[in-house]
PDB file of C-alpha atoms and ligand atoms in Angstrom:
ATOM      1  CA  MET F   1       0.000   0.000   0.000  1.00  0.00           C
ATOM      2  CA  GLN F   2       1.196   3.495  -0.841  1.00  0.00           C
ATOM      3  CA  THR F   3       0.153   6.167   1.641  1.00  0.00           C
ATOM      4  CA  ILE F   4      -0.349   9.672   0.311  1.00  0.00           C
ATOM      5  CA  VAL F   5      -1.029  12.683   2.517  1.00  0.00           C
ATOM      6  CA  PHE F   6      -2.529  15.977   1.358  1.00  0.00           C
ATOM      7  CA  SER F   7      -1.279  18.726   3.585  1.00  0.00           C
ATOM      8  CA  ASN F   8      -1.293  22.483   3.885  1.00  0.00           C
ATOM      9  CA  HIS F   9      -1.498  24.249   7.233  1.00  0.00           C
ATOM     10  CA  LYS F  10      -3.820  26.778   5.615  1.00  0.00           C
ATOM     11  CA  GLY F  11      -7.521  25.946   5.501  1.00  0.00           C
ATOM     12  CA  GLY F  12      -9.528  26.036   2.287  1.00  0.00           C
ATOM     13  CA  THR F  13      -6.699  25.152  -0.104  1.00  0.00           C
ATOM     14  CA  GLY F  14      -8.376  21.999  -1.431  1.00  0.00           C
ATOM     15  CA  LYS F  15      -6.984  19.219   0.795  1.00  0.00           C
ATOM     16  CA  THR F  16     -10.320  17.497   1.320  1.00  0.00           C
ATOM     17  CA  THR F  17     -11.517  18.024  -2.258  1.00  0.00           C
ATOM     18  CA  SER F  18      -8.245  16.575  -3.554  1.00  0.00           C
ATOM     19  CA  CYS F  19      -8.312  13.575  -1.231  1.00  0.00           C
ATOM     20  CA  LEU F  20     -11.835  12.735  -2.328  1.00  0.00           C
ATOM     21  CA  ASN F  21     -11.417  13.212  -6.063  1.00  0.00           C
ATOM     22  CA  VAL F  22      -7.991  11.600  -6.352  1.00  0.00           C
ATOM     23  CA  ALA F  23      -9.601   8.620  -4.586  1.00  0.00           C
ATOM     24  CA  TYR F  24     -12.383   8.554  -7.190  1.00  0.00           C
ATOM     25  CA  ALA F  25      -9.852   8.792 -10.030  1.00  0.00           C
ATOM     26  CA  LEU F  26      -7.891   5.873  -8.546  1.00  0.00           C
ATOM     27  CA  ILE F  27     -11.099   3.845  -8.226  1.00  0.00           C
ATOM     28  CA  GLU F  28     -11.833   4.597 -11.895  1.00  0.00           C
ATOM     29  CA  ALA F  29      -8.408   3.150 -12.677  1.00  0.00           C
ATOM     30  CA  GLY F  30      -9.383  -0.071 -10.873  1.00  0.00           C
ATOM     31  CA  LYS F  31      -7.408   0.521  -7.679  1.00  0.00           C
ATOM     32  CA  THR F  32      -8.606  -0.012  -4.116  1.00  0.00           C
ATOM     33  CA  VAL F  33      -8.413   3.025  -1.849  1.00  0.00           C
ATOM     34  CA  LEU F  34      -8.634   3.654   1.887  1.00  0.00           C
ATOM     35  CA  LEU F  35      -9.516   7.220   2.870  1.00  0.00           C
ATOM     36  CA  VAL F  36      -8.485   8.367   6.336  1.00  0.00           C
ATOM     37  CA  ASP F  37     -10.121  11.504   7.685  1.00  0.00           C
ATOM     38  CA  CYS F  38      -7.791  13.129  10.222  1.00  0.00           C
ATOM     39  CA  ASP F  39      -9.691  16.421  10.491  1.00  0.00           C
ATOM     40  CA  SER F  40     -12.138  17.086  13.337  1.00  0.00           C
ATOM     41  CA  GLN F  41     -14.193  19.133  10.865  1.00  0.00           C
ATOM     42  CA  CYS F  42     -15.064  15.794   9.217  1.00  0.00           C
ATOM     43  CA  ASN F  43     -15.590  17.253   5.724  1.00  0.00           C
ATOM     44  CA  LEU F  44     -14.201  14.140   4.062  1.00  0.00           C
ATOM     45  CA  SER F  45     -16.410  11.846   6.163  1.00  0.00           C
ATOM     46  CA  GLN F  46     -19.435  14.017   5.356  1.00  0.00           C
ATOM     47  CA  SER F  47     -18.833  13.451   1.653  1.00  0.00           C
ATOM     48  CA  PHE F  48     -20.426  10.000   2.085  1.00  0.00           C
ATOM     49  CA  ALA F  49     -23.899   9.006   3.185  1.00  0.00           C
ATOM     50  CA  TYR F  50     -22.431   6.654   5.823  1.00  0.00           C
ATOM     51  CA  ARG F  51     -22.628   7.817   9.458  1.00  0.00           C
ATOM     52  CA  PRO F  52     -20.350   5.977  11.875  1.00  0.00           C
ATOM     53  CA  ALA F  53     -21.673   4.600  15.142  1.00  0.00           C
ATOM     54  CA  GLU F  54     -20.425   6.263  18.325  1.00  0.00           C
ATOM     55  CA  GLY F  55     -16.770   5.447  18.884  1.00  0.00           C
ATOM     56  CA  LYS F  56     -16.235   3.958  15.427  1.00  0.00           C
ATOM     57  CA  THR F  57     -13.888   6.678  14.222  1.00  0.00           C
ATOM     58  CA  ILE F  58     -10.198   7.367  13.704  1.00  0.00           C
ATOM     59  CA  GLY F  59      -9.948   8.944  17.178  1.00  0.00           C
ATOM     60  CA  ALA F  60     -10.969   5.697  18.865  1.00  0.00           C
ATOM     61  CA  VAL F  61      -8.355   3.731  16.923  1.00  0.00           C
ATOM     62  CA  LEU F  62      -5.635   6.242  17.725  1.00  0.00           C
ATOM     63  CA  LEU F  63      -6.514   5.924  21.425  1.00  0.00           C
ATOM     64  CA  GLY F  64      -6.486   2.128  21.177  1.00  0.00           C
ATOM     65  CA  GLN F  65     -10.201   1.982  22.040  1.00  0.00           C
ATOM     66  CA  ALA F  66     -11.246   0.397  18.738  1.00  0.00           C
ATOM     67  CA  SER F  67      -9.552  -1.859  16.233  1.00  0.00           C
ATOM     68  CA  LEU F  68      -9.013  -1.062  12.605  1.00  0.00           C
ATOM     69  CA  SER F  69     -11.687  -3.544  11.495  1.00  0.00           C
ATOM     70  CA  ASP F  70     -14.192  -1.853  13.848  1.00  0.00           C
ATOM     71  CA  VAL F  71     -13.910   1.468  12.060  1.00  0.00           C
ATOM     72  CA  VAL F  72     -13.213   0.797   8.368  1.00  0.00           C
ATOM     73  CA  GLU F  73     -16.378   1.097   6.281  1.00  0.00           C
ATOM     74  CA  GLU F  74     -16.807   0.299   2.577  1.00  0.00           C
ATOM     75  CA  VAL F  75     -18.350   3.471   1.136  1.00  0.00           C
ATOM     76  CA  GLY F  76     -18.152   2.539  -2.540  1.00  0.00           C
ATOM     77  CA  GLU F  77     -16.854  -0.282  -4.701  1.00  0.00           C
ATOM     78  CA  GLY F  78     -13.206  -0.661  -3.743  1.00  0.00           C
ATOM     79  CA  LEU F  79     -13.418   2.496  -1.621  1.00  0.00           C
ATOM     80  CA  TYR F  80     -13.037   2.399   2.159  1.00  0.00           C
ATOM     81  CA  LEU F  81     -13.236   5.122   4.799  1.00  0.00           C
ATOM     82  CA  ILE F  82     -11.989   5.600   8.328  1.00  0.00           C
ATOM     83  CA  PRO F  83     -14.216   8.485   9.397  1.00  0.00           C
ATOM     84  CA  SER F  84     -13.436  11.308  11.781  1.00  0.00           C
ATOM     85  CA  SER F  85     -15.469  12.872  14.562  1.00  0.00           C
ATOM     86  CA  SER F  86     -15.709  16.309  16.117  1.00  0.00           C
ATOM     87  CA  ASN F  87     -13.822  15.184  19.252  1.00  0.00           C
ATOM     88  CA  LEU F  88     -10.662  14.436  17.262  1.00  0.00           C
ATOM     89  CA  SER F  89      -8.962  17.603  18.568  1.00  0.00           C
ATOM     90  CA  GLU F  90      -9.315  16.291  22.114  1.00  0.00           C
ATOM     91  CA  VAL F  91      -7.942  12.944  20.987  1.00  0.00           C
ATOM     92  CA  GLU F  92      -5.002  14.798  19.451  1.00  0.00           C
ATOM     93  CA  GLU F  93      -4.301  16.488  22.777  1.00  0.00           C
ATOM     94  CA  ARG F  94      -4.466  13.199  24.623  1.00  0.00           C
ATOM     95  CA  ILE F  95      -2.154  11.305  22.293  1.00  0.00           C
ATOM     96  CA  SER F  96       0.251  14.262  22.224  1.00  0.00           C
ATOM     97  CA  LYS F  97       0.997  13.665  25.889  1.00  0.00           C
ATOM     98  CA  LYS F  98       2.218  10.141  25.214  1.00  0.00           C
ATOM     99  CA  PRO F  99       5.704   9.313  23.930  1.00  0.00           C
ATOM    100  CA  GLY F 100       5.968   8.580  20.231  1.00  0.00           C
ATOM    101  CA  ALA F 101       2.655  10.261  19.354  1.00  0.00           C
ATOM    102  CA  GLU F 102       3.972  10.886  15.836  1.00  0.00           C
ATOM    103  CA  PHE F 103       3.878   7.139  15.174  1.00  0.00           C
ATOM    104  CA  ALA F 104       0.245   6.700  16.205  1.00  0.00           C
ATOM    105  CA  LEU F 105      -1.154   6.633  12.662  1.00  0.00           C
ATOM    106  CA  SER F 106       1.646   4.646  11.024  1.00  0.00           C
ATOM    107  CA  GLU F 107       1.118   1.895  13.632  1.00  0.00           C
ATOM    108  CA  VAL F 108      -2.581   1.755  12.776  1.00  0.00           C
ATOM    109  CA  LEU F 109      -1.981   1.681   9.024  1.00  0.00           C
ATOM    110  CA  GLU F 110       0.553  -1.131   9.302  1.00  0.00           C
ATOM    111  CA  GLU F 111      -2.388  -3.471   9.859  1.00  0.00           C
ATOM    112  CA  VAL F 112      -4.154  -2.567   6.610  1.00  0.00           C
ATOM    113  CA  GLU F 113      -4.223  -5.355   4.042  1.00  0.00           C
ATOM    114  CA  GLU F 114      -5.161  -5.623   0.371  1.00  0.00           C
ATOM    115  CA  ILE F 115      -5.480  -1.909  -0.320  1.00  0.00           C
ATOM    116  CA  ASP F 116      -3.507  -0.222  -3.112  1.00  0.00           C
ATOM    117  CA  PHE F 117      -3.590   3.371  -1.877  1.00  0.00           C
ATOM    118  CA  CYS F 118      -4.281   5.091   1.424  1.00  0.00           C
ATOM    119  CA  LEU F 119      -5.121   8.803   1.145  1.00  0.00           C
ATOM    120  CA  VAL F 120      -4.989  10.876   4.323  1.00  0.00           C
ATOM    121  CA  ASP F 121      -6.825  14.173   4.737  1.00  0.00           C
ATOM    122  CA  THR F 122      -5.262  16.483   7.320  1.00  0.00           C
ATOM    123  CA  PRO F 123      -6.582  19.476   9.261  1.00  0.00           C
ATOM    124  CA  GLY F 124      -5.361  23.043   8.913  1.00  0.00           C
ATOM    125  CA  GLY F 125      -2.554  24.015  11.283  1.00  0.00           C
ATOM    126  CA  LEU F 126       0.524  21.952  12.009  1.00  0.00           C
ATOM    127  CA  GLY F 127      -0.435  19.868  15.011  1.00  0.00           C
ATOM    128  CA  LYS F 128       0.530  16.379  16.166  1.00  0.00           C
ATOM    129  CA  LEU F 129      -2.015  14.768  13.837  1.00  0.00           C
ATOM    130  CA  THR F 130      -0.390  16.337  10.811  1.00  0.00           C
ATOM    131  CA  TYR F 131       3.013  15.126  12.052  1.00  0.00           C
ATOM    132  CA  ALA F 132       1.513  11.671  12.557  1.00  0.00           C
ATOM    133  CA  ALA F 133       0.101  11.723   9.009  1.00  0.00           C
ATOM    134  CA  LEU F 134       3.470  12.783   7.555  1.00  0.00           C
ATOM    135  CA  THR F 135       5.189  10.092   9.614  1.00  0.00           C
ATOM    136  CA  ALA F 136       2.849   7.461   8.149  1.00  0.00           C
ATOM    137  CA  ALA F 137       3.185   8.687   4.560  1.00  0.00           C
ATOM    138  CA  ASP F 138       5.136   7.526   1.557  1.00  0.00           C
ATOM    139  CA  ALA F 139       4.503  10.896  -0.073  1.00  0.00           C
ATOM    140  CA  VAL F 140       3.036  14.279   0.723  1.00  0.00           C
ATOM    141  CA  PHE F 141       1.366  16.510  -1.840  1.00  0.00           C
ATOM    142  CA  ILE F 142       0.577  20.147  -1.162  1.00  0.00           C
ATOM    143  CA  PRO F 143      -2.533  21.772  -2.628  1.00  0.00           C
ATOM    144  CA  ALA F 144      -2.076  25.540  -2.669  1.00  0.00           C
ATOM    145  CA  GLN F 145      -3.935  28.543  -3.932  1.00  0.00           C
ATOM    146  CA  PRO F 146      -1.654  31.038  -5.633  1.00  0.00           C
ATOM    147  CA  GLU F 147      -1.850  33.885  -3.170  1.00  0.00           C
ATOM    148  CA  TYR F 148       1.108  36.136  -2.774  1.00  0.00           C
ATOM    149  CA  TYR F 149       1.140  36.175   1.026  1.00  0.00           C
ATOM    150  CA  GLY F 150       1.140  32.371   1.077  1.00  0.00           C
ATOM    151  CA  ILE F 151       4.824  31.838   0.324  1.00  0.00           C
ATOM    152  CA  GLU F 152       6.169  32.238   3.868  1.00  0.00           C
ATOM    153  CA  GLY F 153       3.679  29.709   5.124  1.00  0.00           C
ATOM    154  CA  LEU F 154       4.716  27.298   2.366  1.00  0.00           C
ATOM    155  CA  VAL F 155       8.381  27.645   3.349  1.00  0.00           C
ATOM    156  CA  GLY F 156       7.393  26.747   6.929  1.00  0.00           C
ATOM    157  CA  LEU F 157       5.388  23.749   5.733  1.00  0.00           C
ATOM    158  CA  LEU F 158       8.279  22.505   3.609  1.00  0.00           C
ATOM    159  CA  GLU F 159      10.603  22.792   6.625  1.00  0.00           C
ATOM    160  CA  VAL F 160       8.212  20.669   8.688  1.00  0.00           C
ATOM    161  CA  CYS F 161       8.117  18.030   5.925  1.00  0.00           C
ATOM    162  CA  GLN F 162      11.921  18.031   5.765  1.00  0.00           C
ATOM    163  CA  GLN F 163      12.202  17.671   9.548  1.00  0.00           C
ATOM    164  CA  VAL F 164       9.785  14.746   9.514  1.00  0.00           C
ATOM    165  CA  GLN F 165      11.831  13.223   6.694  1.00  0.00           C
ATOM    166  CA  LYS F 166      15.047  13.605   8.694  1.00  0.00           C
ATOM    167  CA  ARG F 167      13.859  12.606  12.146  1.00  0.00           C
ATOM    168  CA  LEU F 168      10.734  10.495  11.874  1.00  0.00           C
ATOM    169  CA  ASN F 169      10.155   9.040   8.418  1.00  0.00           C
ATOM    170  CA  LYS F 170      13.097   8.654   6.055  1.00  0.00           C
ATOM    171  CA  LYS F 171      10.884   7.217   3.306  1.00  0.00           C
ATOM    172  CA  LEU F 172       8.735  10.367   3.092  1.00  0.00           C
ATOM    173  CA  LYS F 173       8.829  11.858  -0.370  1.00  0.00           C
ATOM    174  CA  ILE F 174       7.812  15.463  -0.877  1.00  0.00           C
ATOM    175  CA  GLY F 175       5.848  14.598  -3.982  1.00  0.00           C
ATOM    176  CA  GLY F 176       4.833  17.995  -5.231  1.00  0.00           C
ATOM    177  CA  LEU F 177       2.769  21.144  -4.970  1.00  0.00           C
ATOM    178  CA  PHE F 178      -0.233  21.827  -7.174  1.00  0.00           C
ATOM    179  CA  PHE F 179      -2.409  24.876  -7.596  1.00  0.00           C
ATOM    180  CA  THR F 180      -6.102  24.610  -6.834  1.00  0.00           C
ATOM    181  CA  GLN F 181      -8.935  26.822  -8.031  1.00  0.00           C
ATOM    182  CA  TYR F 182      -6.463  28.120 -10.594  1.00  0.00           C
ATOM    183  CA  ASN F 183      -6.357  28.066 -14.358  1.00  0.00           C
ATOM    184  CA  ARG F 184      -3.071  28.496 -16.242  1.00  0.00           C
ATOM    185  CA  ASN F 185      -4.774  31.096 -18.455  1.00  0.00           C
ATOM    186  CA  ASP F 186      -5.690  33.113 -15.365  1.00  0.00           C
ATOM    187  CA  ARG F 187      -5.054  36.757 -16.195  1.00  0.00           C
ATOM    188  CA  ARG F 188      -5.074  38.003 -12.623  1.00  0.00           C
ATOM    189  CA  ARG F 189      -1.711  39.588 -12.031  1.00  0.00           C
ATOM    190  CA  ALA F 190      -1.229  38.669  -8.360  1.00  0.00           C
ATOM    191  CA  GLN F 191      -1.990  34.983  -9.018  1.00  0.00           C
ATOM    192  CA  ARG F 192       0.277  34.781 -12.043  1.00  0.00           C
ATOM    193  CA  ASP F 193       3.116  36.486 -10.180  1.00  0.00           C
ATOM    194  CA  MET F 194       2.809  33.980  -7.353  1.00  0.00           C
ATOM    195  CA  VAL F 195       2.841  31.022  -9.744  1.00  0.00           C
ATOM    196  CA  ASN F 196       5.908  32.441 -11.518  1.00  0.00           C
ATOM    197  CA  LEU F 197       7.627  33.054  -8.213  1.00  0.00           C
ATOM    198  CA  LEU F 198       7.094  29.477  -7.056  1.00  0.00           C
ATOM    199  CA  GLU F 199       8.016  27.960 -10.416  1.00  0.00           C
ATOM    200  CA  THR F 200      11.355  29.769 -10.433  1.00  0.00           C
ATOM    201  CA  HIS F 201      11.986  29.404  -6.687  1.00  0.00           C
ATOM    202  CA  PRO F 202      15.050  27.237  -5.866  1.00  0.00           C
ATOM    203  CA  LEU F 203      13.160  25.109  -3.322  1.00  0.00           C
ATOM    204  CA  PHE F 204       9.687  25.046  -4.811  1.00  0.00           C
ATOM    205  CA  GLY F 205      10.468  25.093  -8.533  1.00  0.00           C
ATOM    206  CA  PRO F 206      11.084  21.339  -8.826  1.00  0.00           C
ATOM    207  CA  LEU F 207       7.992  20.625  -6.725  1.00  0.00           C
ATOM    208  CA  VAL F 208       5.492  22.635  -8.752  1.00  0.00           C
ATOM    209  CA  MET F 209       3.306  20.225 -10.684  1.00  0.00           C
ATOM    210  CA  HIS F 210       2.126  20.704 -14.221  1.00  0.00           C
ATOM    211  CA  THR F 211      -1.549  19.985 -13.451  1.00  0.00           C
ATOM    212  CA  THR F 212      -3.674  22.695 -11.888  1.00  0.00           C
ATOM    213  CA  ILE F 213      -7.212  22.232 -10.595  1.00  0.00           C
ATOM    214  CA  ARG F 214      -9.491  24.792 -12.206  1.00  0.00           C
ATOM    215  CA  PRO F 215     -12.388  26.343 -10.300  1.00  0.00           C
ATOM    216  CA  ASN F 216     -15.275  24.017 -11.036  1.00  0.00           C
ATOM    217  CA  VAL F 217     -18.752  23.971  -9.532  1.00  0.00           C
ATOM    218  CA  SER F 218     -19.343  20.299 -10.411  1.00  0.00           C
ATOM    219  CA  LEU F 219     -16.768  19.334  -7.767  1.00  0.00           C
ATOM    220  CA  VAL F 220     -18.742  21.236  -5.145  1.00  0.00           C
ATOM    221  CA  GLU F 221     -22.095  19.848  -6.313  1.00  0.00           C
ATOM    222  CA  ALA F 222     -20.876  16.245  -6.440  1.00  0.00           C
ATOM    223  CA  GLN F 223     -19.517  16.505  -2.898  1.00  0.00           C
ATOM    224  CA  ILE F 224     -22.790  17.953  -1.591  1.00  0.00           C
ATOM    225  CA  GLU F 225     -24.763  15.214  -3.353  1.00  0.00           C
ATOM    226  CA  LYS F 226     -22.305  12.589  -2.007  1.00  0.00           C
ATOM    227  CA  GLU F 227     -21.640  11.444  -5.557  1.00  0.00           C
ATOM    228  CA  ASN F 228     -18.524  10.291  -7.378  1.00  0.00           C
ATOM    229  CA  ILE F 229     -17.489  13.100  -9.772  1.00  0.00           C
ATOM    230  CA  TYR F 230     -16.945  10.478 -12.521  1.00  0.00           C
ATOM    231  CA  ASN F 231     -20.650   9.566 -12.294  1.00  0.00           C
ATOM    232  CA  TRP F 232     -21.960  13.038 -11.519  1.00  0.00           C
ATOM    233  CA  ALA F 233     -20.195  15.041 -14.219  1.00  0.00           C
ATOM    234  CA  PRO F 234     -17.634  12.908 -16.050  1.00  0.00           C
ATOM    235  CA  GLN F 235     -16.964  15.581 -18.682  1.00  0.00           C
ATOM    236  CA  SER F 236     -16.486  18.411 -16.162  1.00  0.00           C
ATOM    237  CA  ALA F 237     -13.230  20.314 -15.779  1.00  0.00           C
ATOM    238  CA  GLY F 238     -13.060  18.972 -12.216  1.00  0.00           C
ATOM    239  CA  ALA F 239     -13.258  15.337 -13.363  1.00  0.00           C
ATOM    240  CA  GLN F 240     -10.620  15.949 -16.043  1.00  0.00           C
ATOM    241  CA  ASP F 241      -8.266  17.882 -13.774  1.00  0.00           C
ATOM    242  CA  TYR F 242      -8.357  15.306 -10.987  1.00  0.00           C
ATOM    243  CA  GLN F 243      -7.747  12.556 -13.534  1.00  0.00           C
ATOM    244  CA  ALA F 244      -4.677  14.433 -14.794  1.00  0.00           C
ATOM    245  CA  LEU F 245      -3.523  15.196 -11.258  1.00  0.00           C
ATOM    246  CA  THR F 246      -3.800  11.539 -10.264  1.00  0.00           C
ATOM    247  CA  THR F 247      -1.698  10.484 -13.255  1.00  0.00           C
ATOM    248  CA  GLU F 248       0.895  13.097 -12.317  1.00  0.00           C
ATOM    249  CA  ILE F 249       0.864  12.045  -8.648  1.00  0.00           C
ATOM    250  CA  LEU F 250       1.490   8.410  -9.645  1.00  0.00           C
ATOM    251  CA  SER F 251       4.395   9.510 -11.830  1.00  0.00           C
ATOM    252  CA  ARG F 252       5.938  11.302  -8.852  1.00  0.00           C
ATOM    253  CA  LEU F 253       5.710   8.534  -6.256  1.00  0.00           C
TER     254      LEU F 253
HETATM  255  N1  LIG O 301     -11.575  23.295  -7.845  1.00  0.00           N
HETATM  256  C1  LIG O 301     -12.541  23.817  -7.076  1.00  0.00           C
HETATM  257  N2  LIG O 301     -13.528  24.555  -7.644  1.00  0.00           N
HETATM  258  C2  LIG O 301     -14.493  25.108  -6.879  1.00  0.00           C
HETATM  259  N3  LIG O 301     -14.560  24.988  -5.534  1.00  0.00           N
HETATM  260  C3  LIG O 301     -13.618  24.269  -4.928  1.00  0.00           C
HETATM  261  C4  LIG O 301     -12.568  23.643  -5.651  1.00  0.00           C
HETATM  262  N4  LIG O 301     -11.757  23.005  -4.754  1.00  0.00           N
HETATM  263  C5  LIG O 301     -12.308  23.222  -3.555  1.00  0.00           C
HETATM  264  N5  LIG O 301     -13.405  23.965  -3.627  1.00  0.00           N
HETATM  265  C6  LIG O 301     -14.242  24.432  -2.523  1.00  0.00           C
HETATM  266  O1  LIG O 301     -13.432  25.257  -1.693  1.00  0.00           O
HETATM  267  C7  LIG O 301     -13.679  24.991  -0.327  1.00  0.00           C
HETATM  268  C8  LIG O 301     -12.396  24.554   0.358  1.00  0.00           C
HETATM  269  O2  LIG O 301     -11.944  23.319  -0.201  1.00  0.00           O
HETATM  270  P1  LIG O 301     -11.501  22.121   0.744  1.00  0.00           P
HETATM  271  O3  LIG O 301     -11.114  20.993  -0.132  1.00  0.00           O
HETATM  272  O4  LIG O 301     -12.552  21.831   1.759  1.00  0.00           O
HETATM  273  O5  LIG O 301     -10.216  22.748   1.442  1.00  0.00           O
HETATM  274  P2  LIG O 301      -9.406  22.277   2.746  1.00  0.00           P
HETATM  275  O6  LIG O 301      -9.724  20.834   2.973  1.00  0.00           O
HETATM  276  O7  LIG O 301      -7.972  22.512   2.406  1.00  0.00           O
HETATM  277  O8  LIG O 301      -9.853  23.137   3.874  1.00  0.00           O
HETATM  278  C9  LIG O 301     -14.785  23.940  -0.278  1.00  0.00           C
HETATM  279  O9  LIG O 301     -16.012  24.583  -0.114  1.00  0.00           O
HETATM  280  C10 LIG O 301     -14.701  23.281  -1.649  1.00  0.00           C
HETATM  281  O10 LIG O 301     -15.941  22.782  -2.068  1.00  0.00           O
HETATM  282 MG1  LIG O 302     -10.488  19.926   4.681  1.00  0.00          MG
END
């Protein structure tokens, strides 16, 4: 199993949307996928009709109060989910007090069998759960909106990934950074300047991916309707962009 984490300490950059739609693109390609929702906002979990029973969530597994098989639910053909719950922030605080908290998720995922890809959605901020996700990952991908003031934050995020790589998880690959809600023909000056800056930046240049995810309402609608984008609007820009992104992600693993 290859574990891929979508991370950006900033909220609203497309982490959850990317996790969900890359999963659907992988399913389309005949792969099996486990989604892990590590955000107490539960947006990824809410993208499915399934509602977990009390205590059947990622928090319970991280605390050792439930087993993996208790919490994994099949939410589509070949698609599995470990849902989150609103008390996950408290769980994060509790596990943070124990030694080796960064390894909490990788220990859980070691037990997973017969799954091709595990995709982990992370919360905003850079807390212990994000460290745990990076520690469990084979690769991290960063969805980012091209906003000029975002670059300092991205440098900080990259440093965290590099520290995790050095101290906690030598196999972690910093897979790439892709722009969300952005079109390469975008004429807005500030956005284009930011993209140019990152593409020519010594650290970020090699990480910037070719694919961008255009603004697309079908992605929003499909998520609200709890539908797979490849059934809901297979010809949409969102479906096409996530297909291209998935191909590019696989080429960078
Ligand atoms: N390509 C897109 N086009 C239009 N809306 C999008 C797109 N990607 C994300 N969104 C919307 O933007 C908001 C933030 O995206 P989300 O994936 O939840 O970000 P994050 O998980 O990083 O906080 C959501 O309301 C989502 O539906
Ligand atoms: Mg999210």
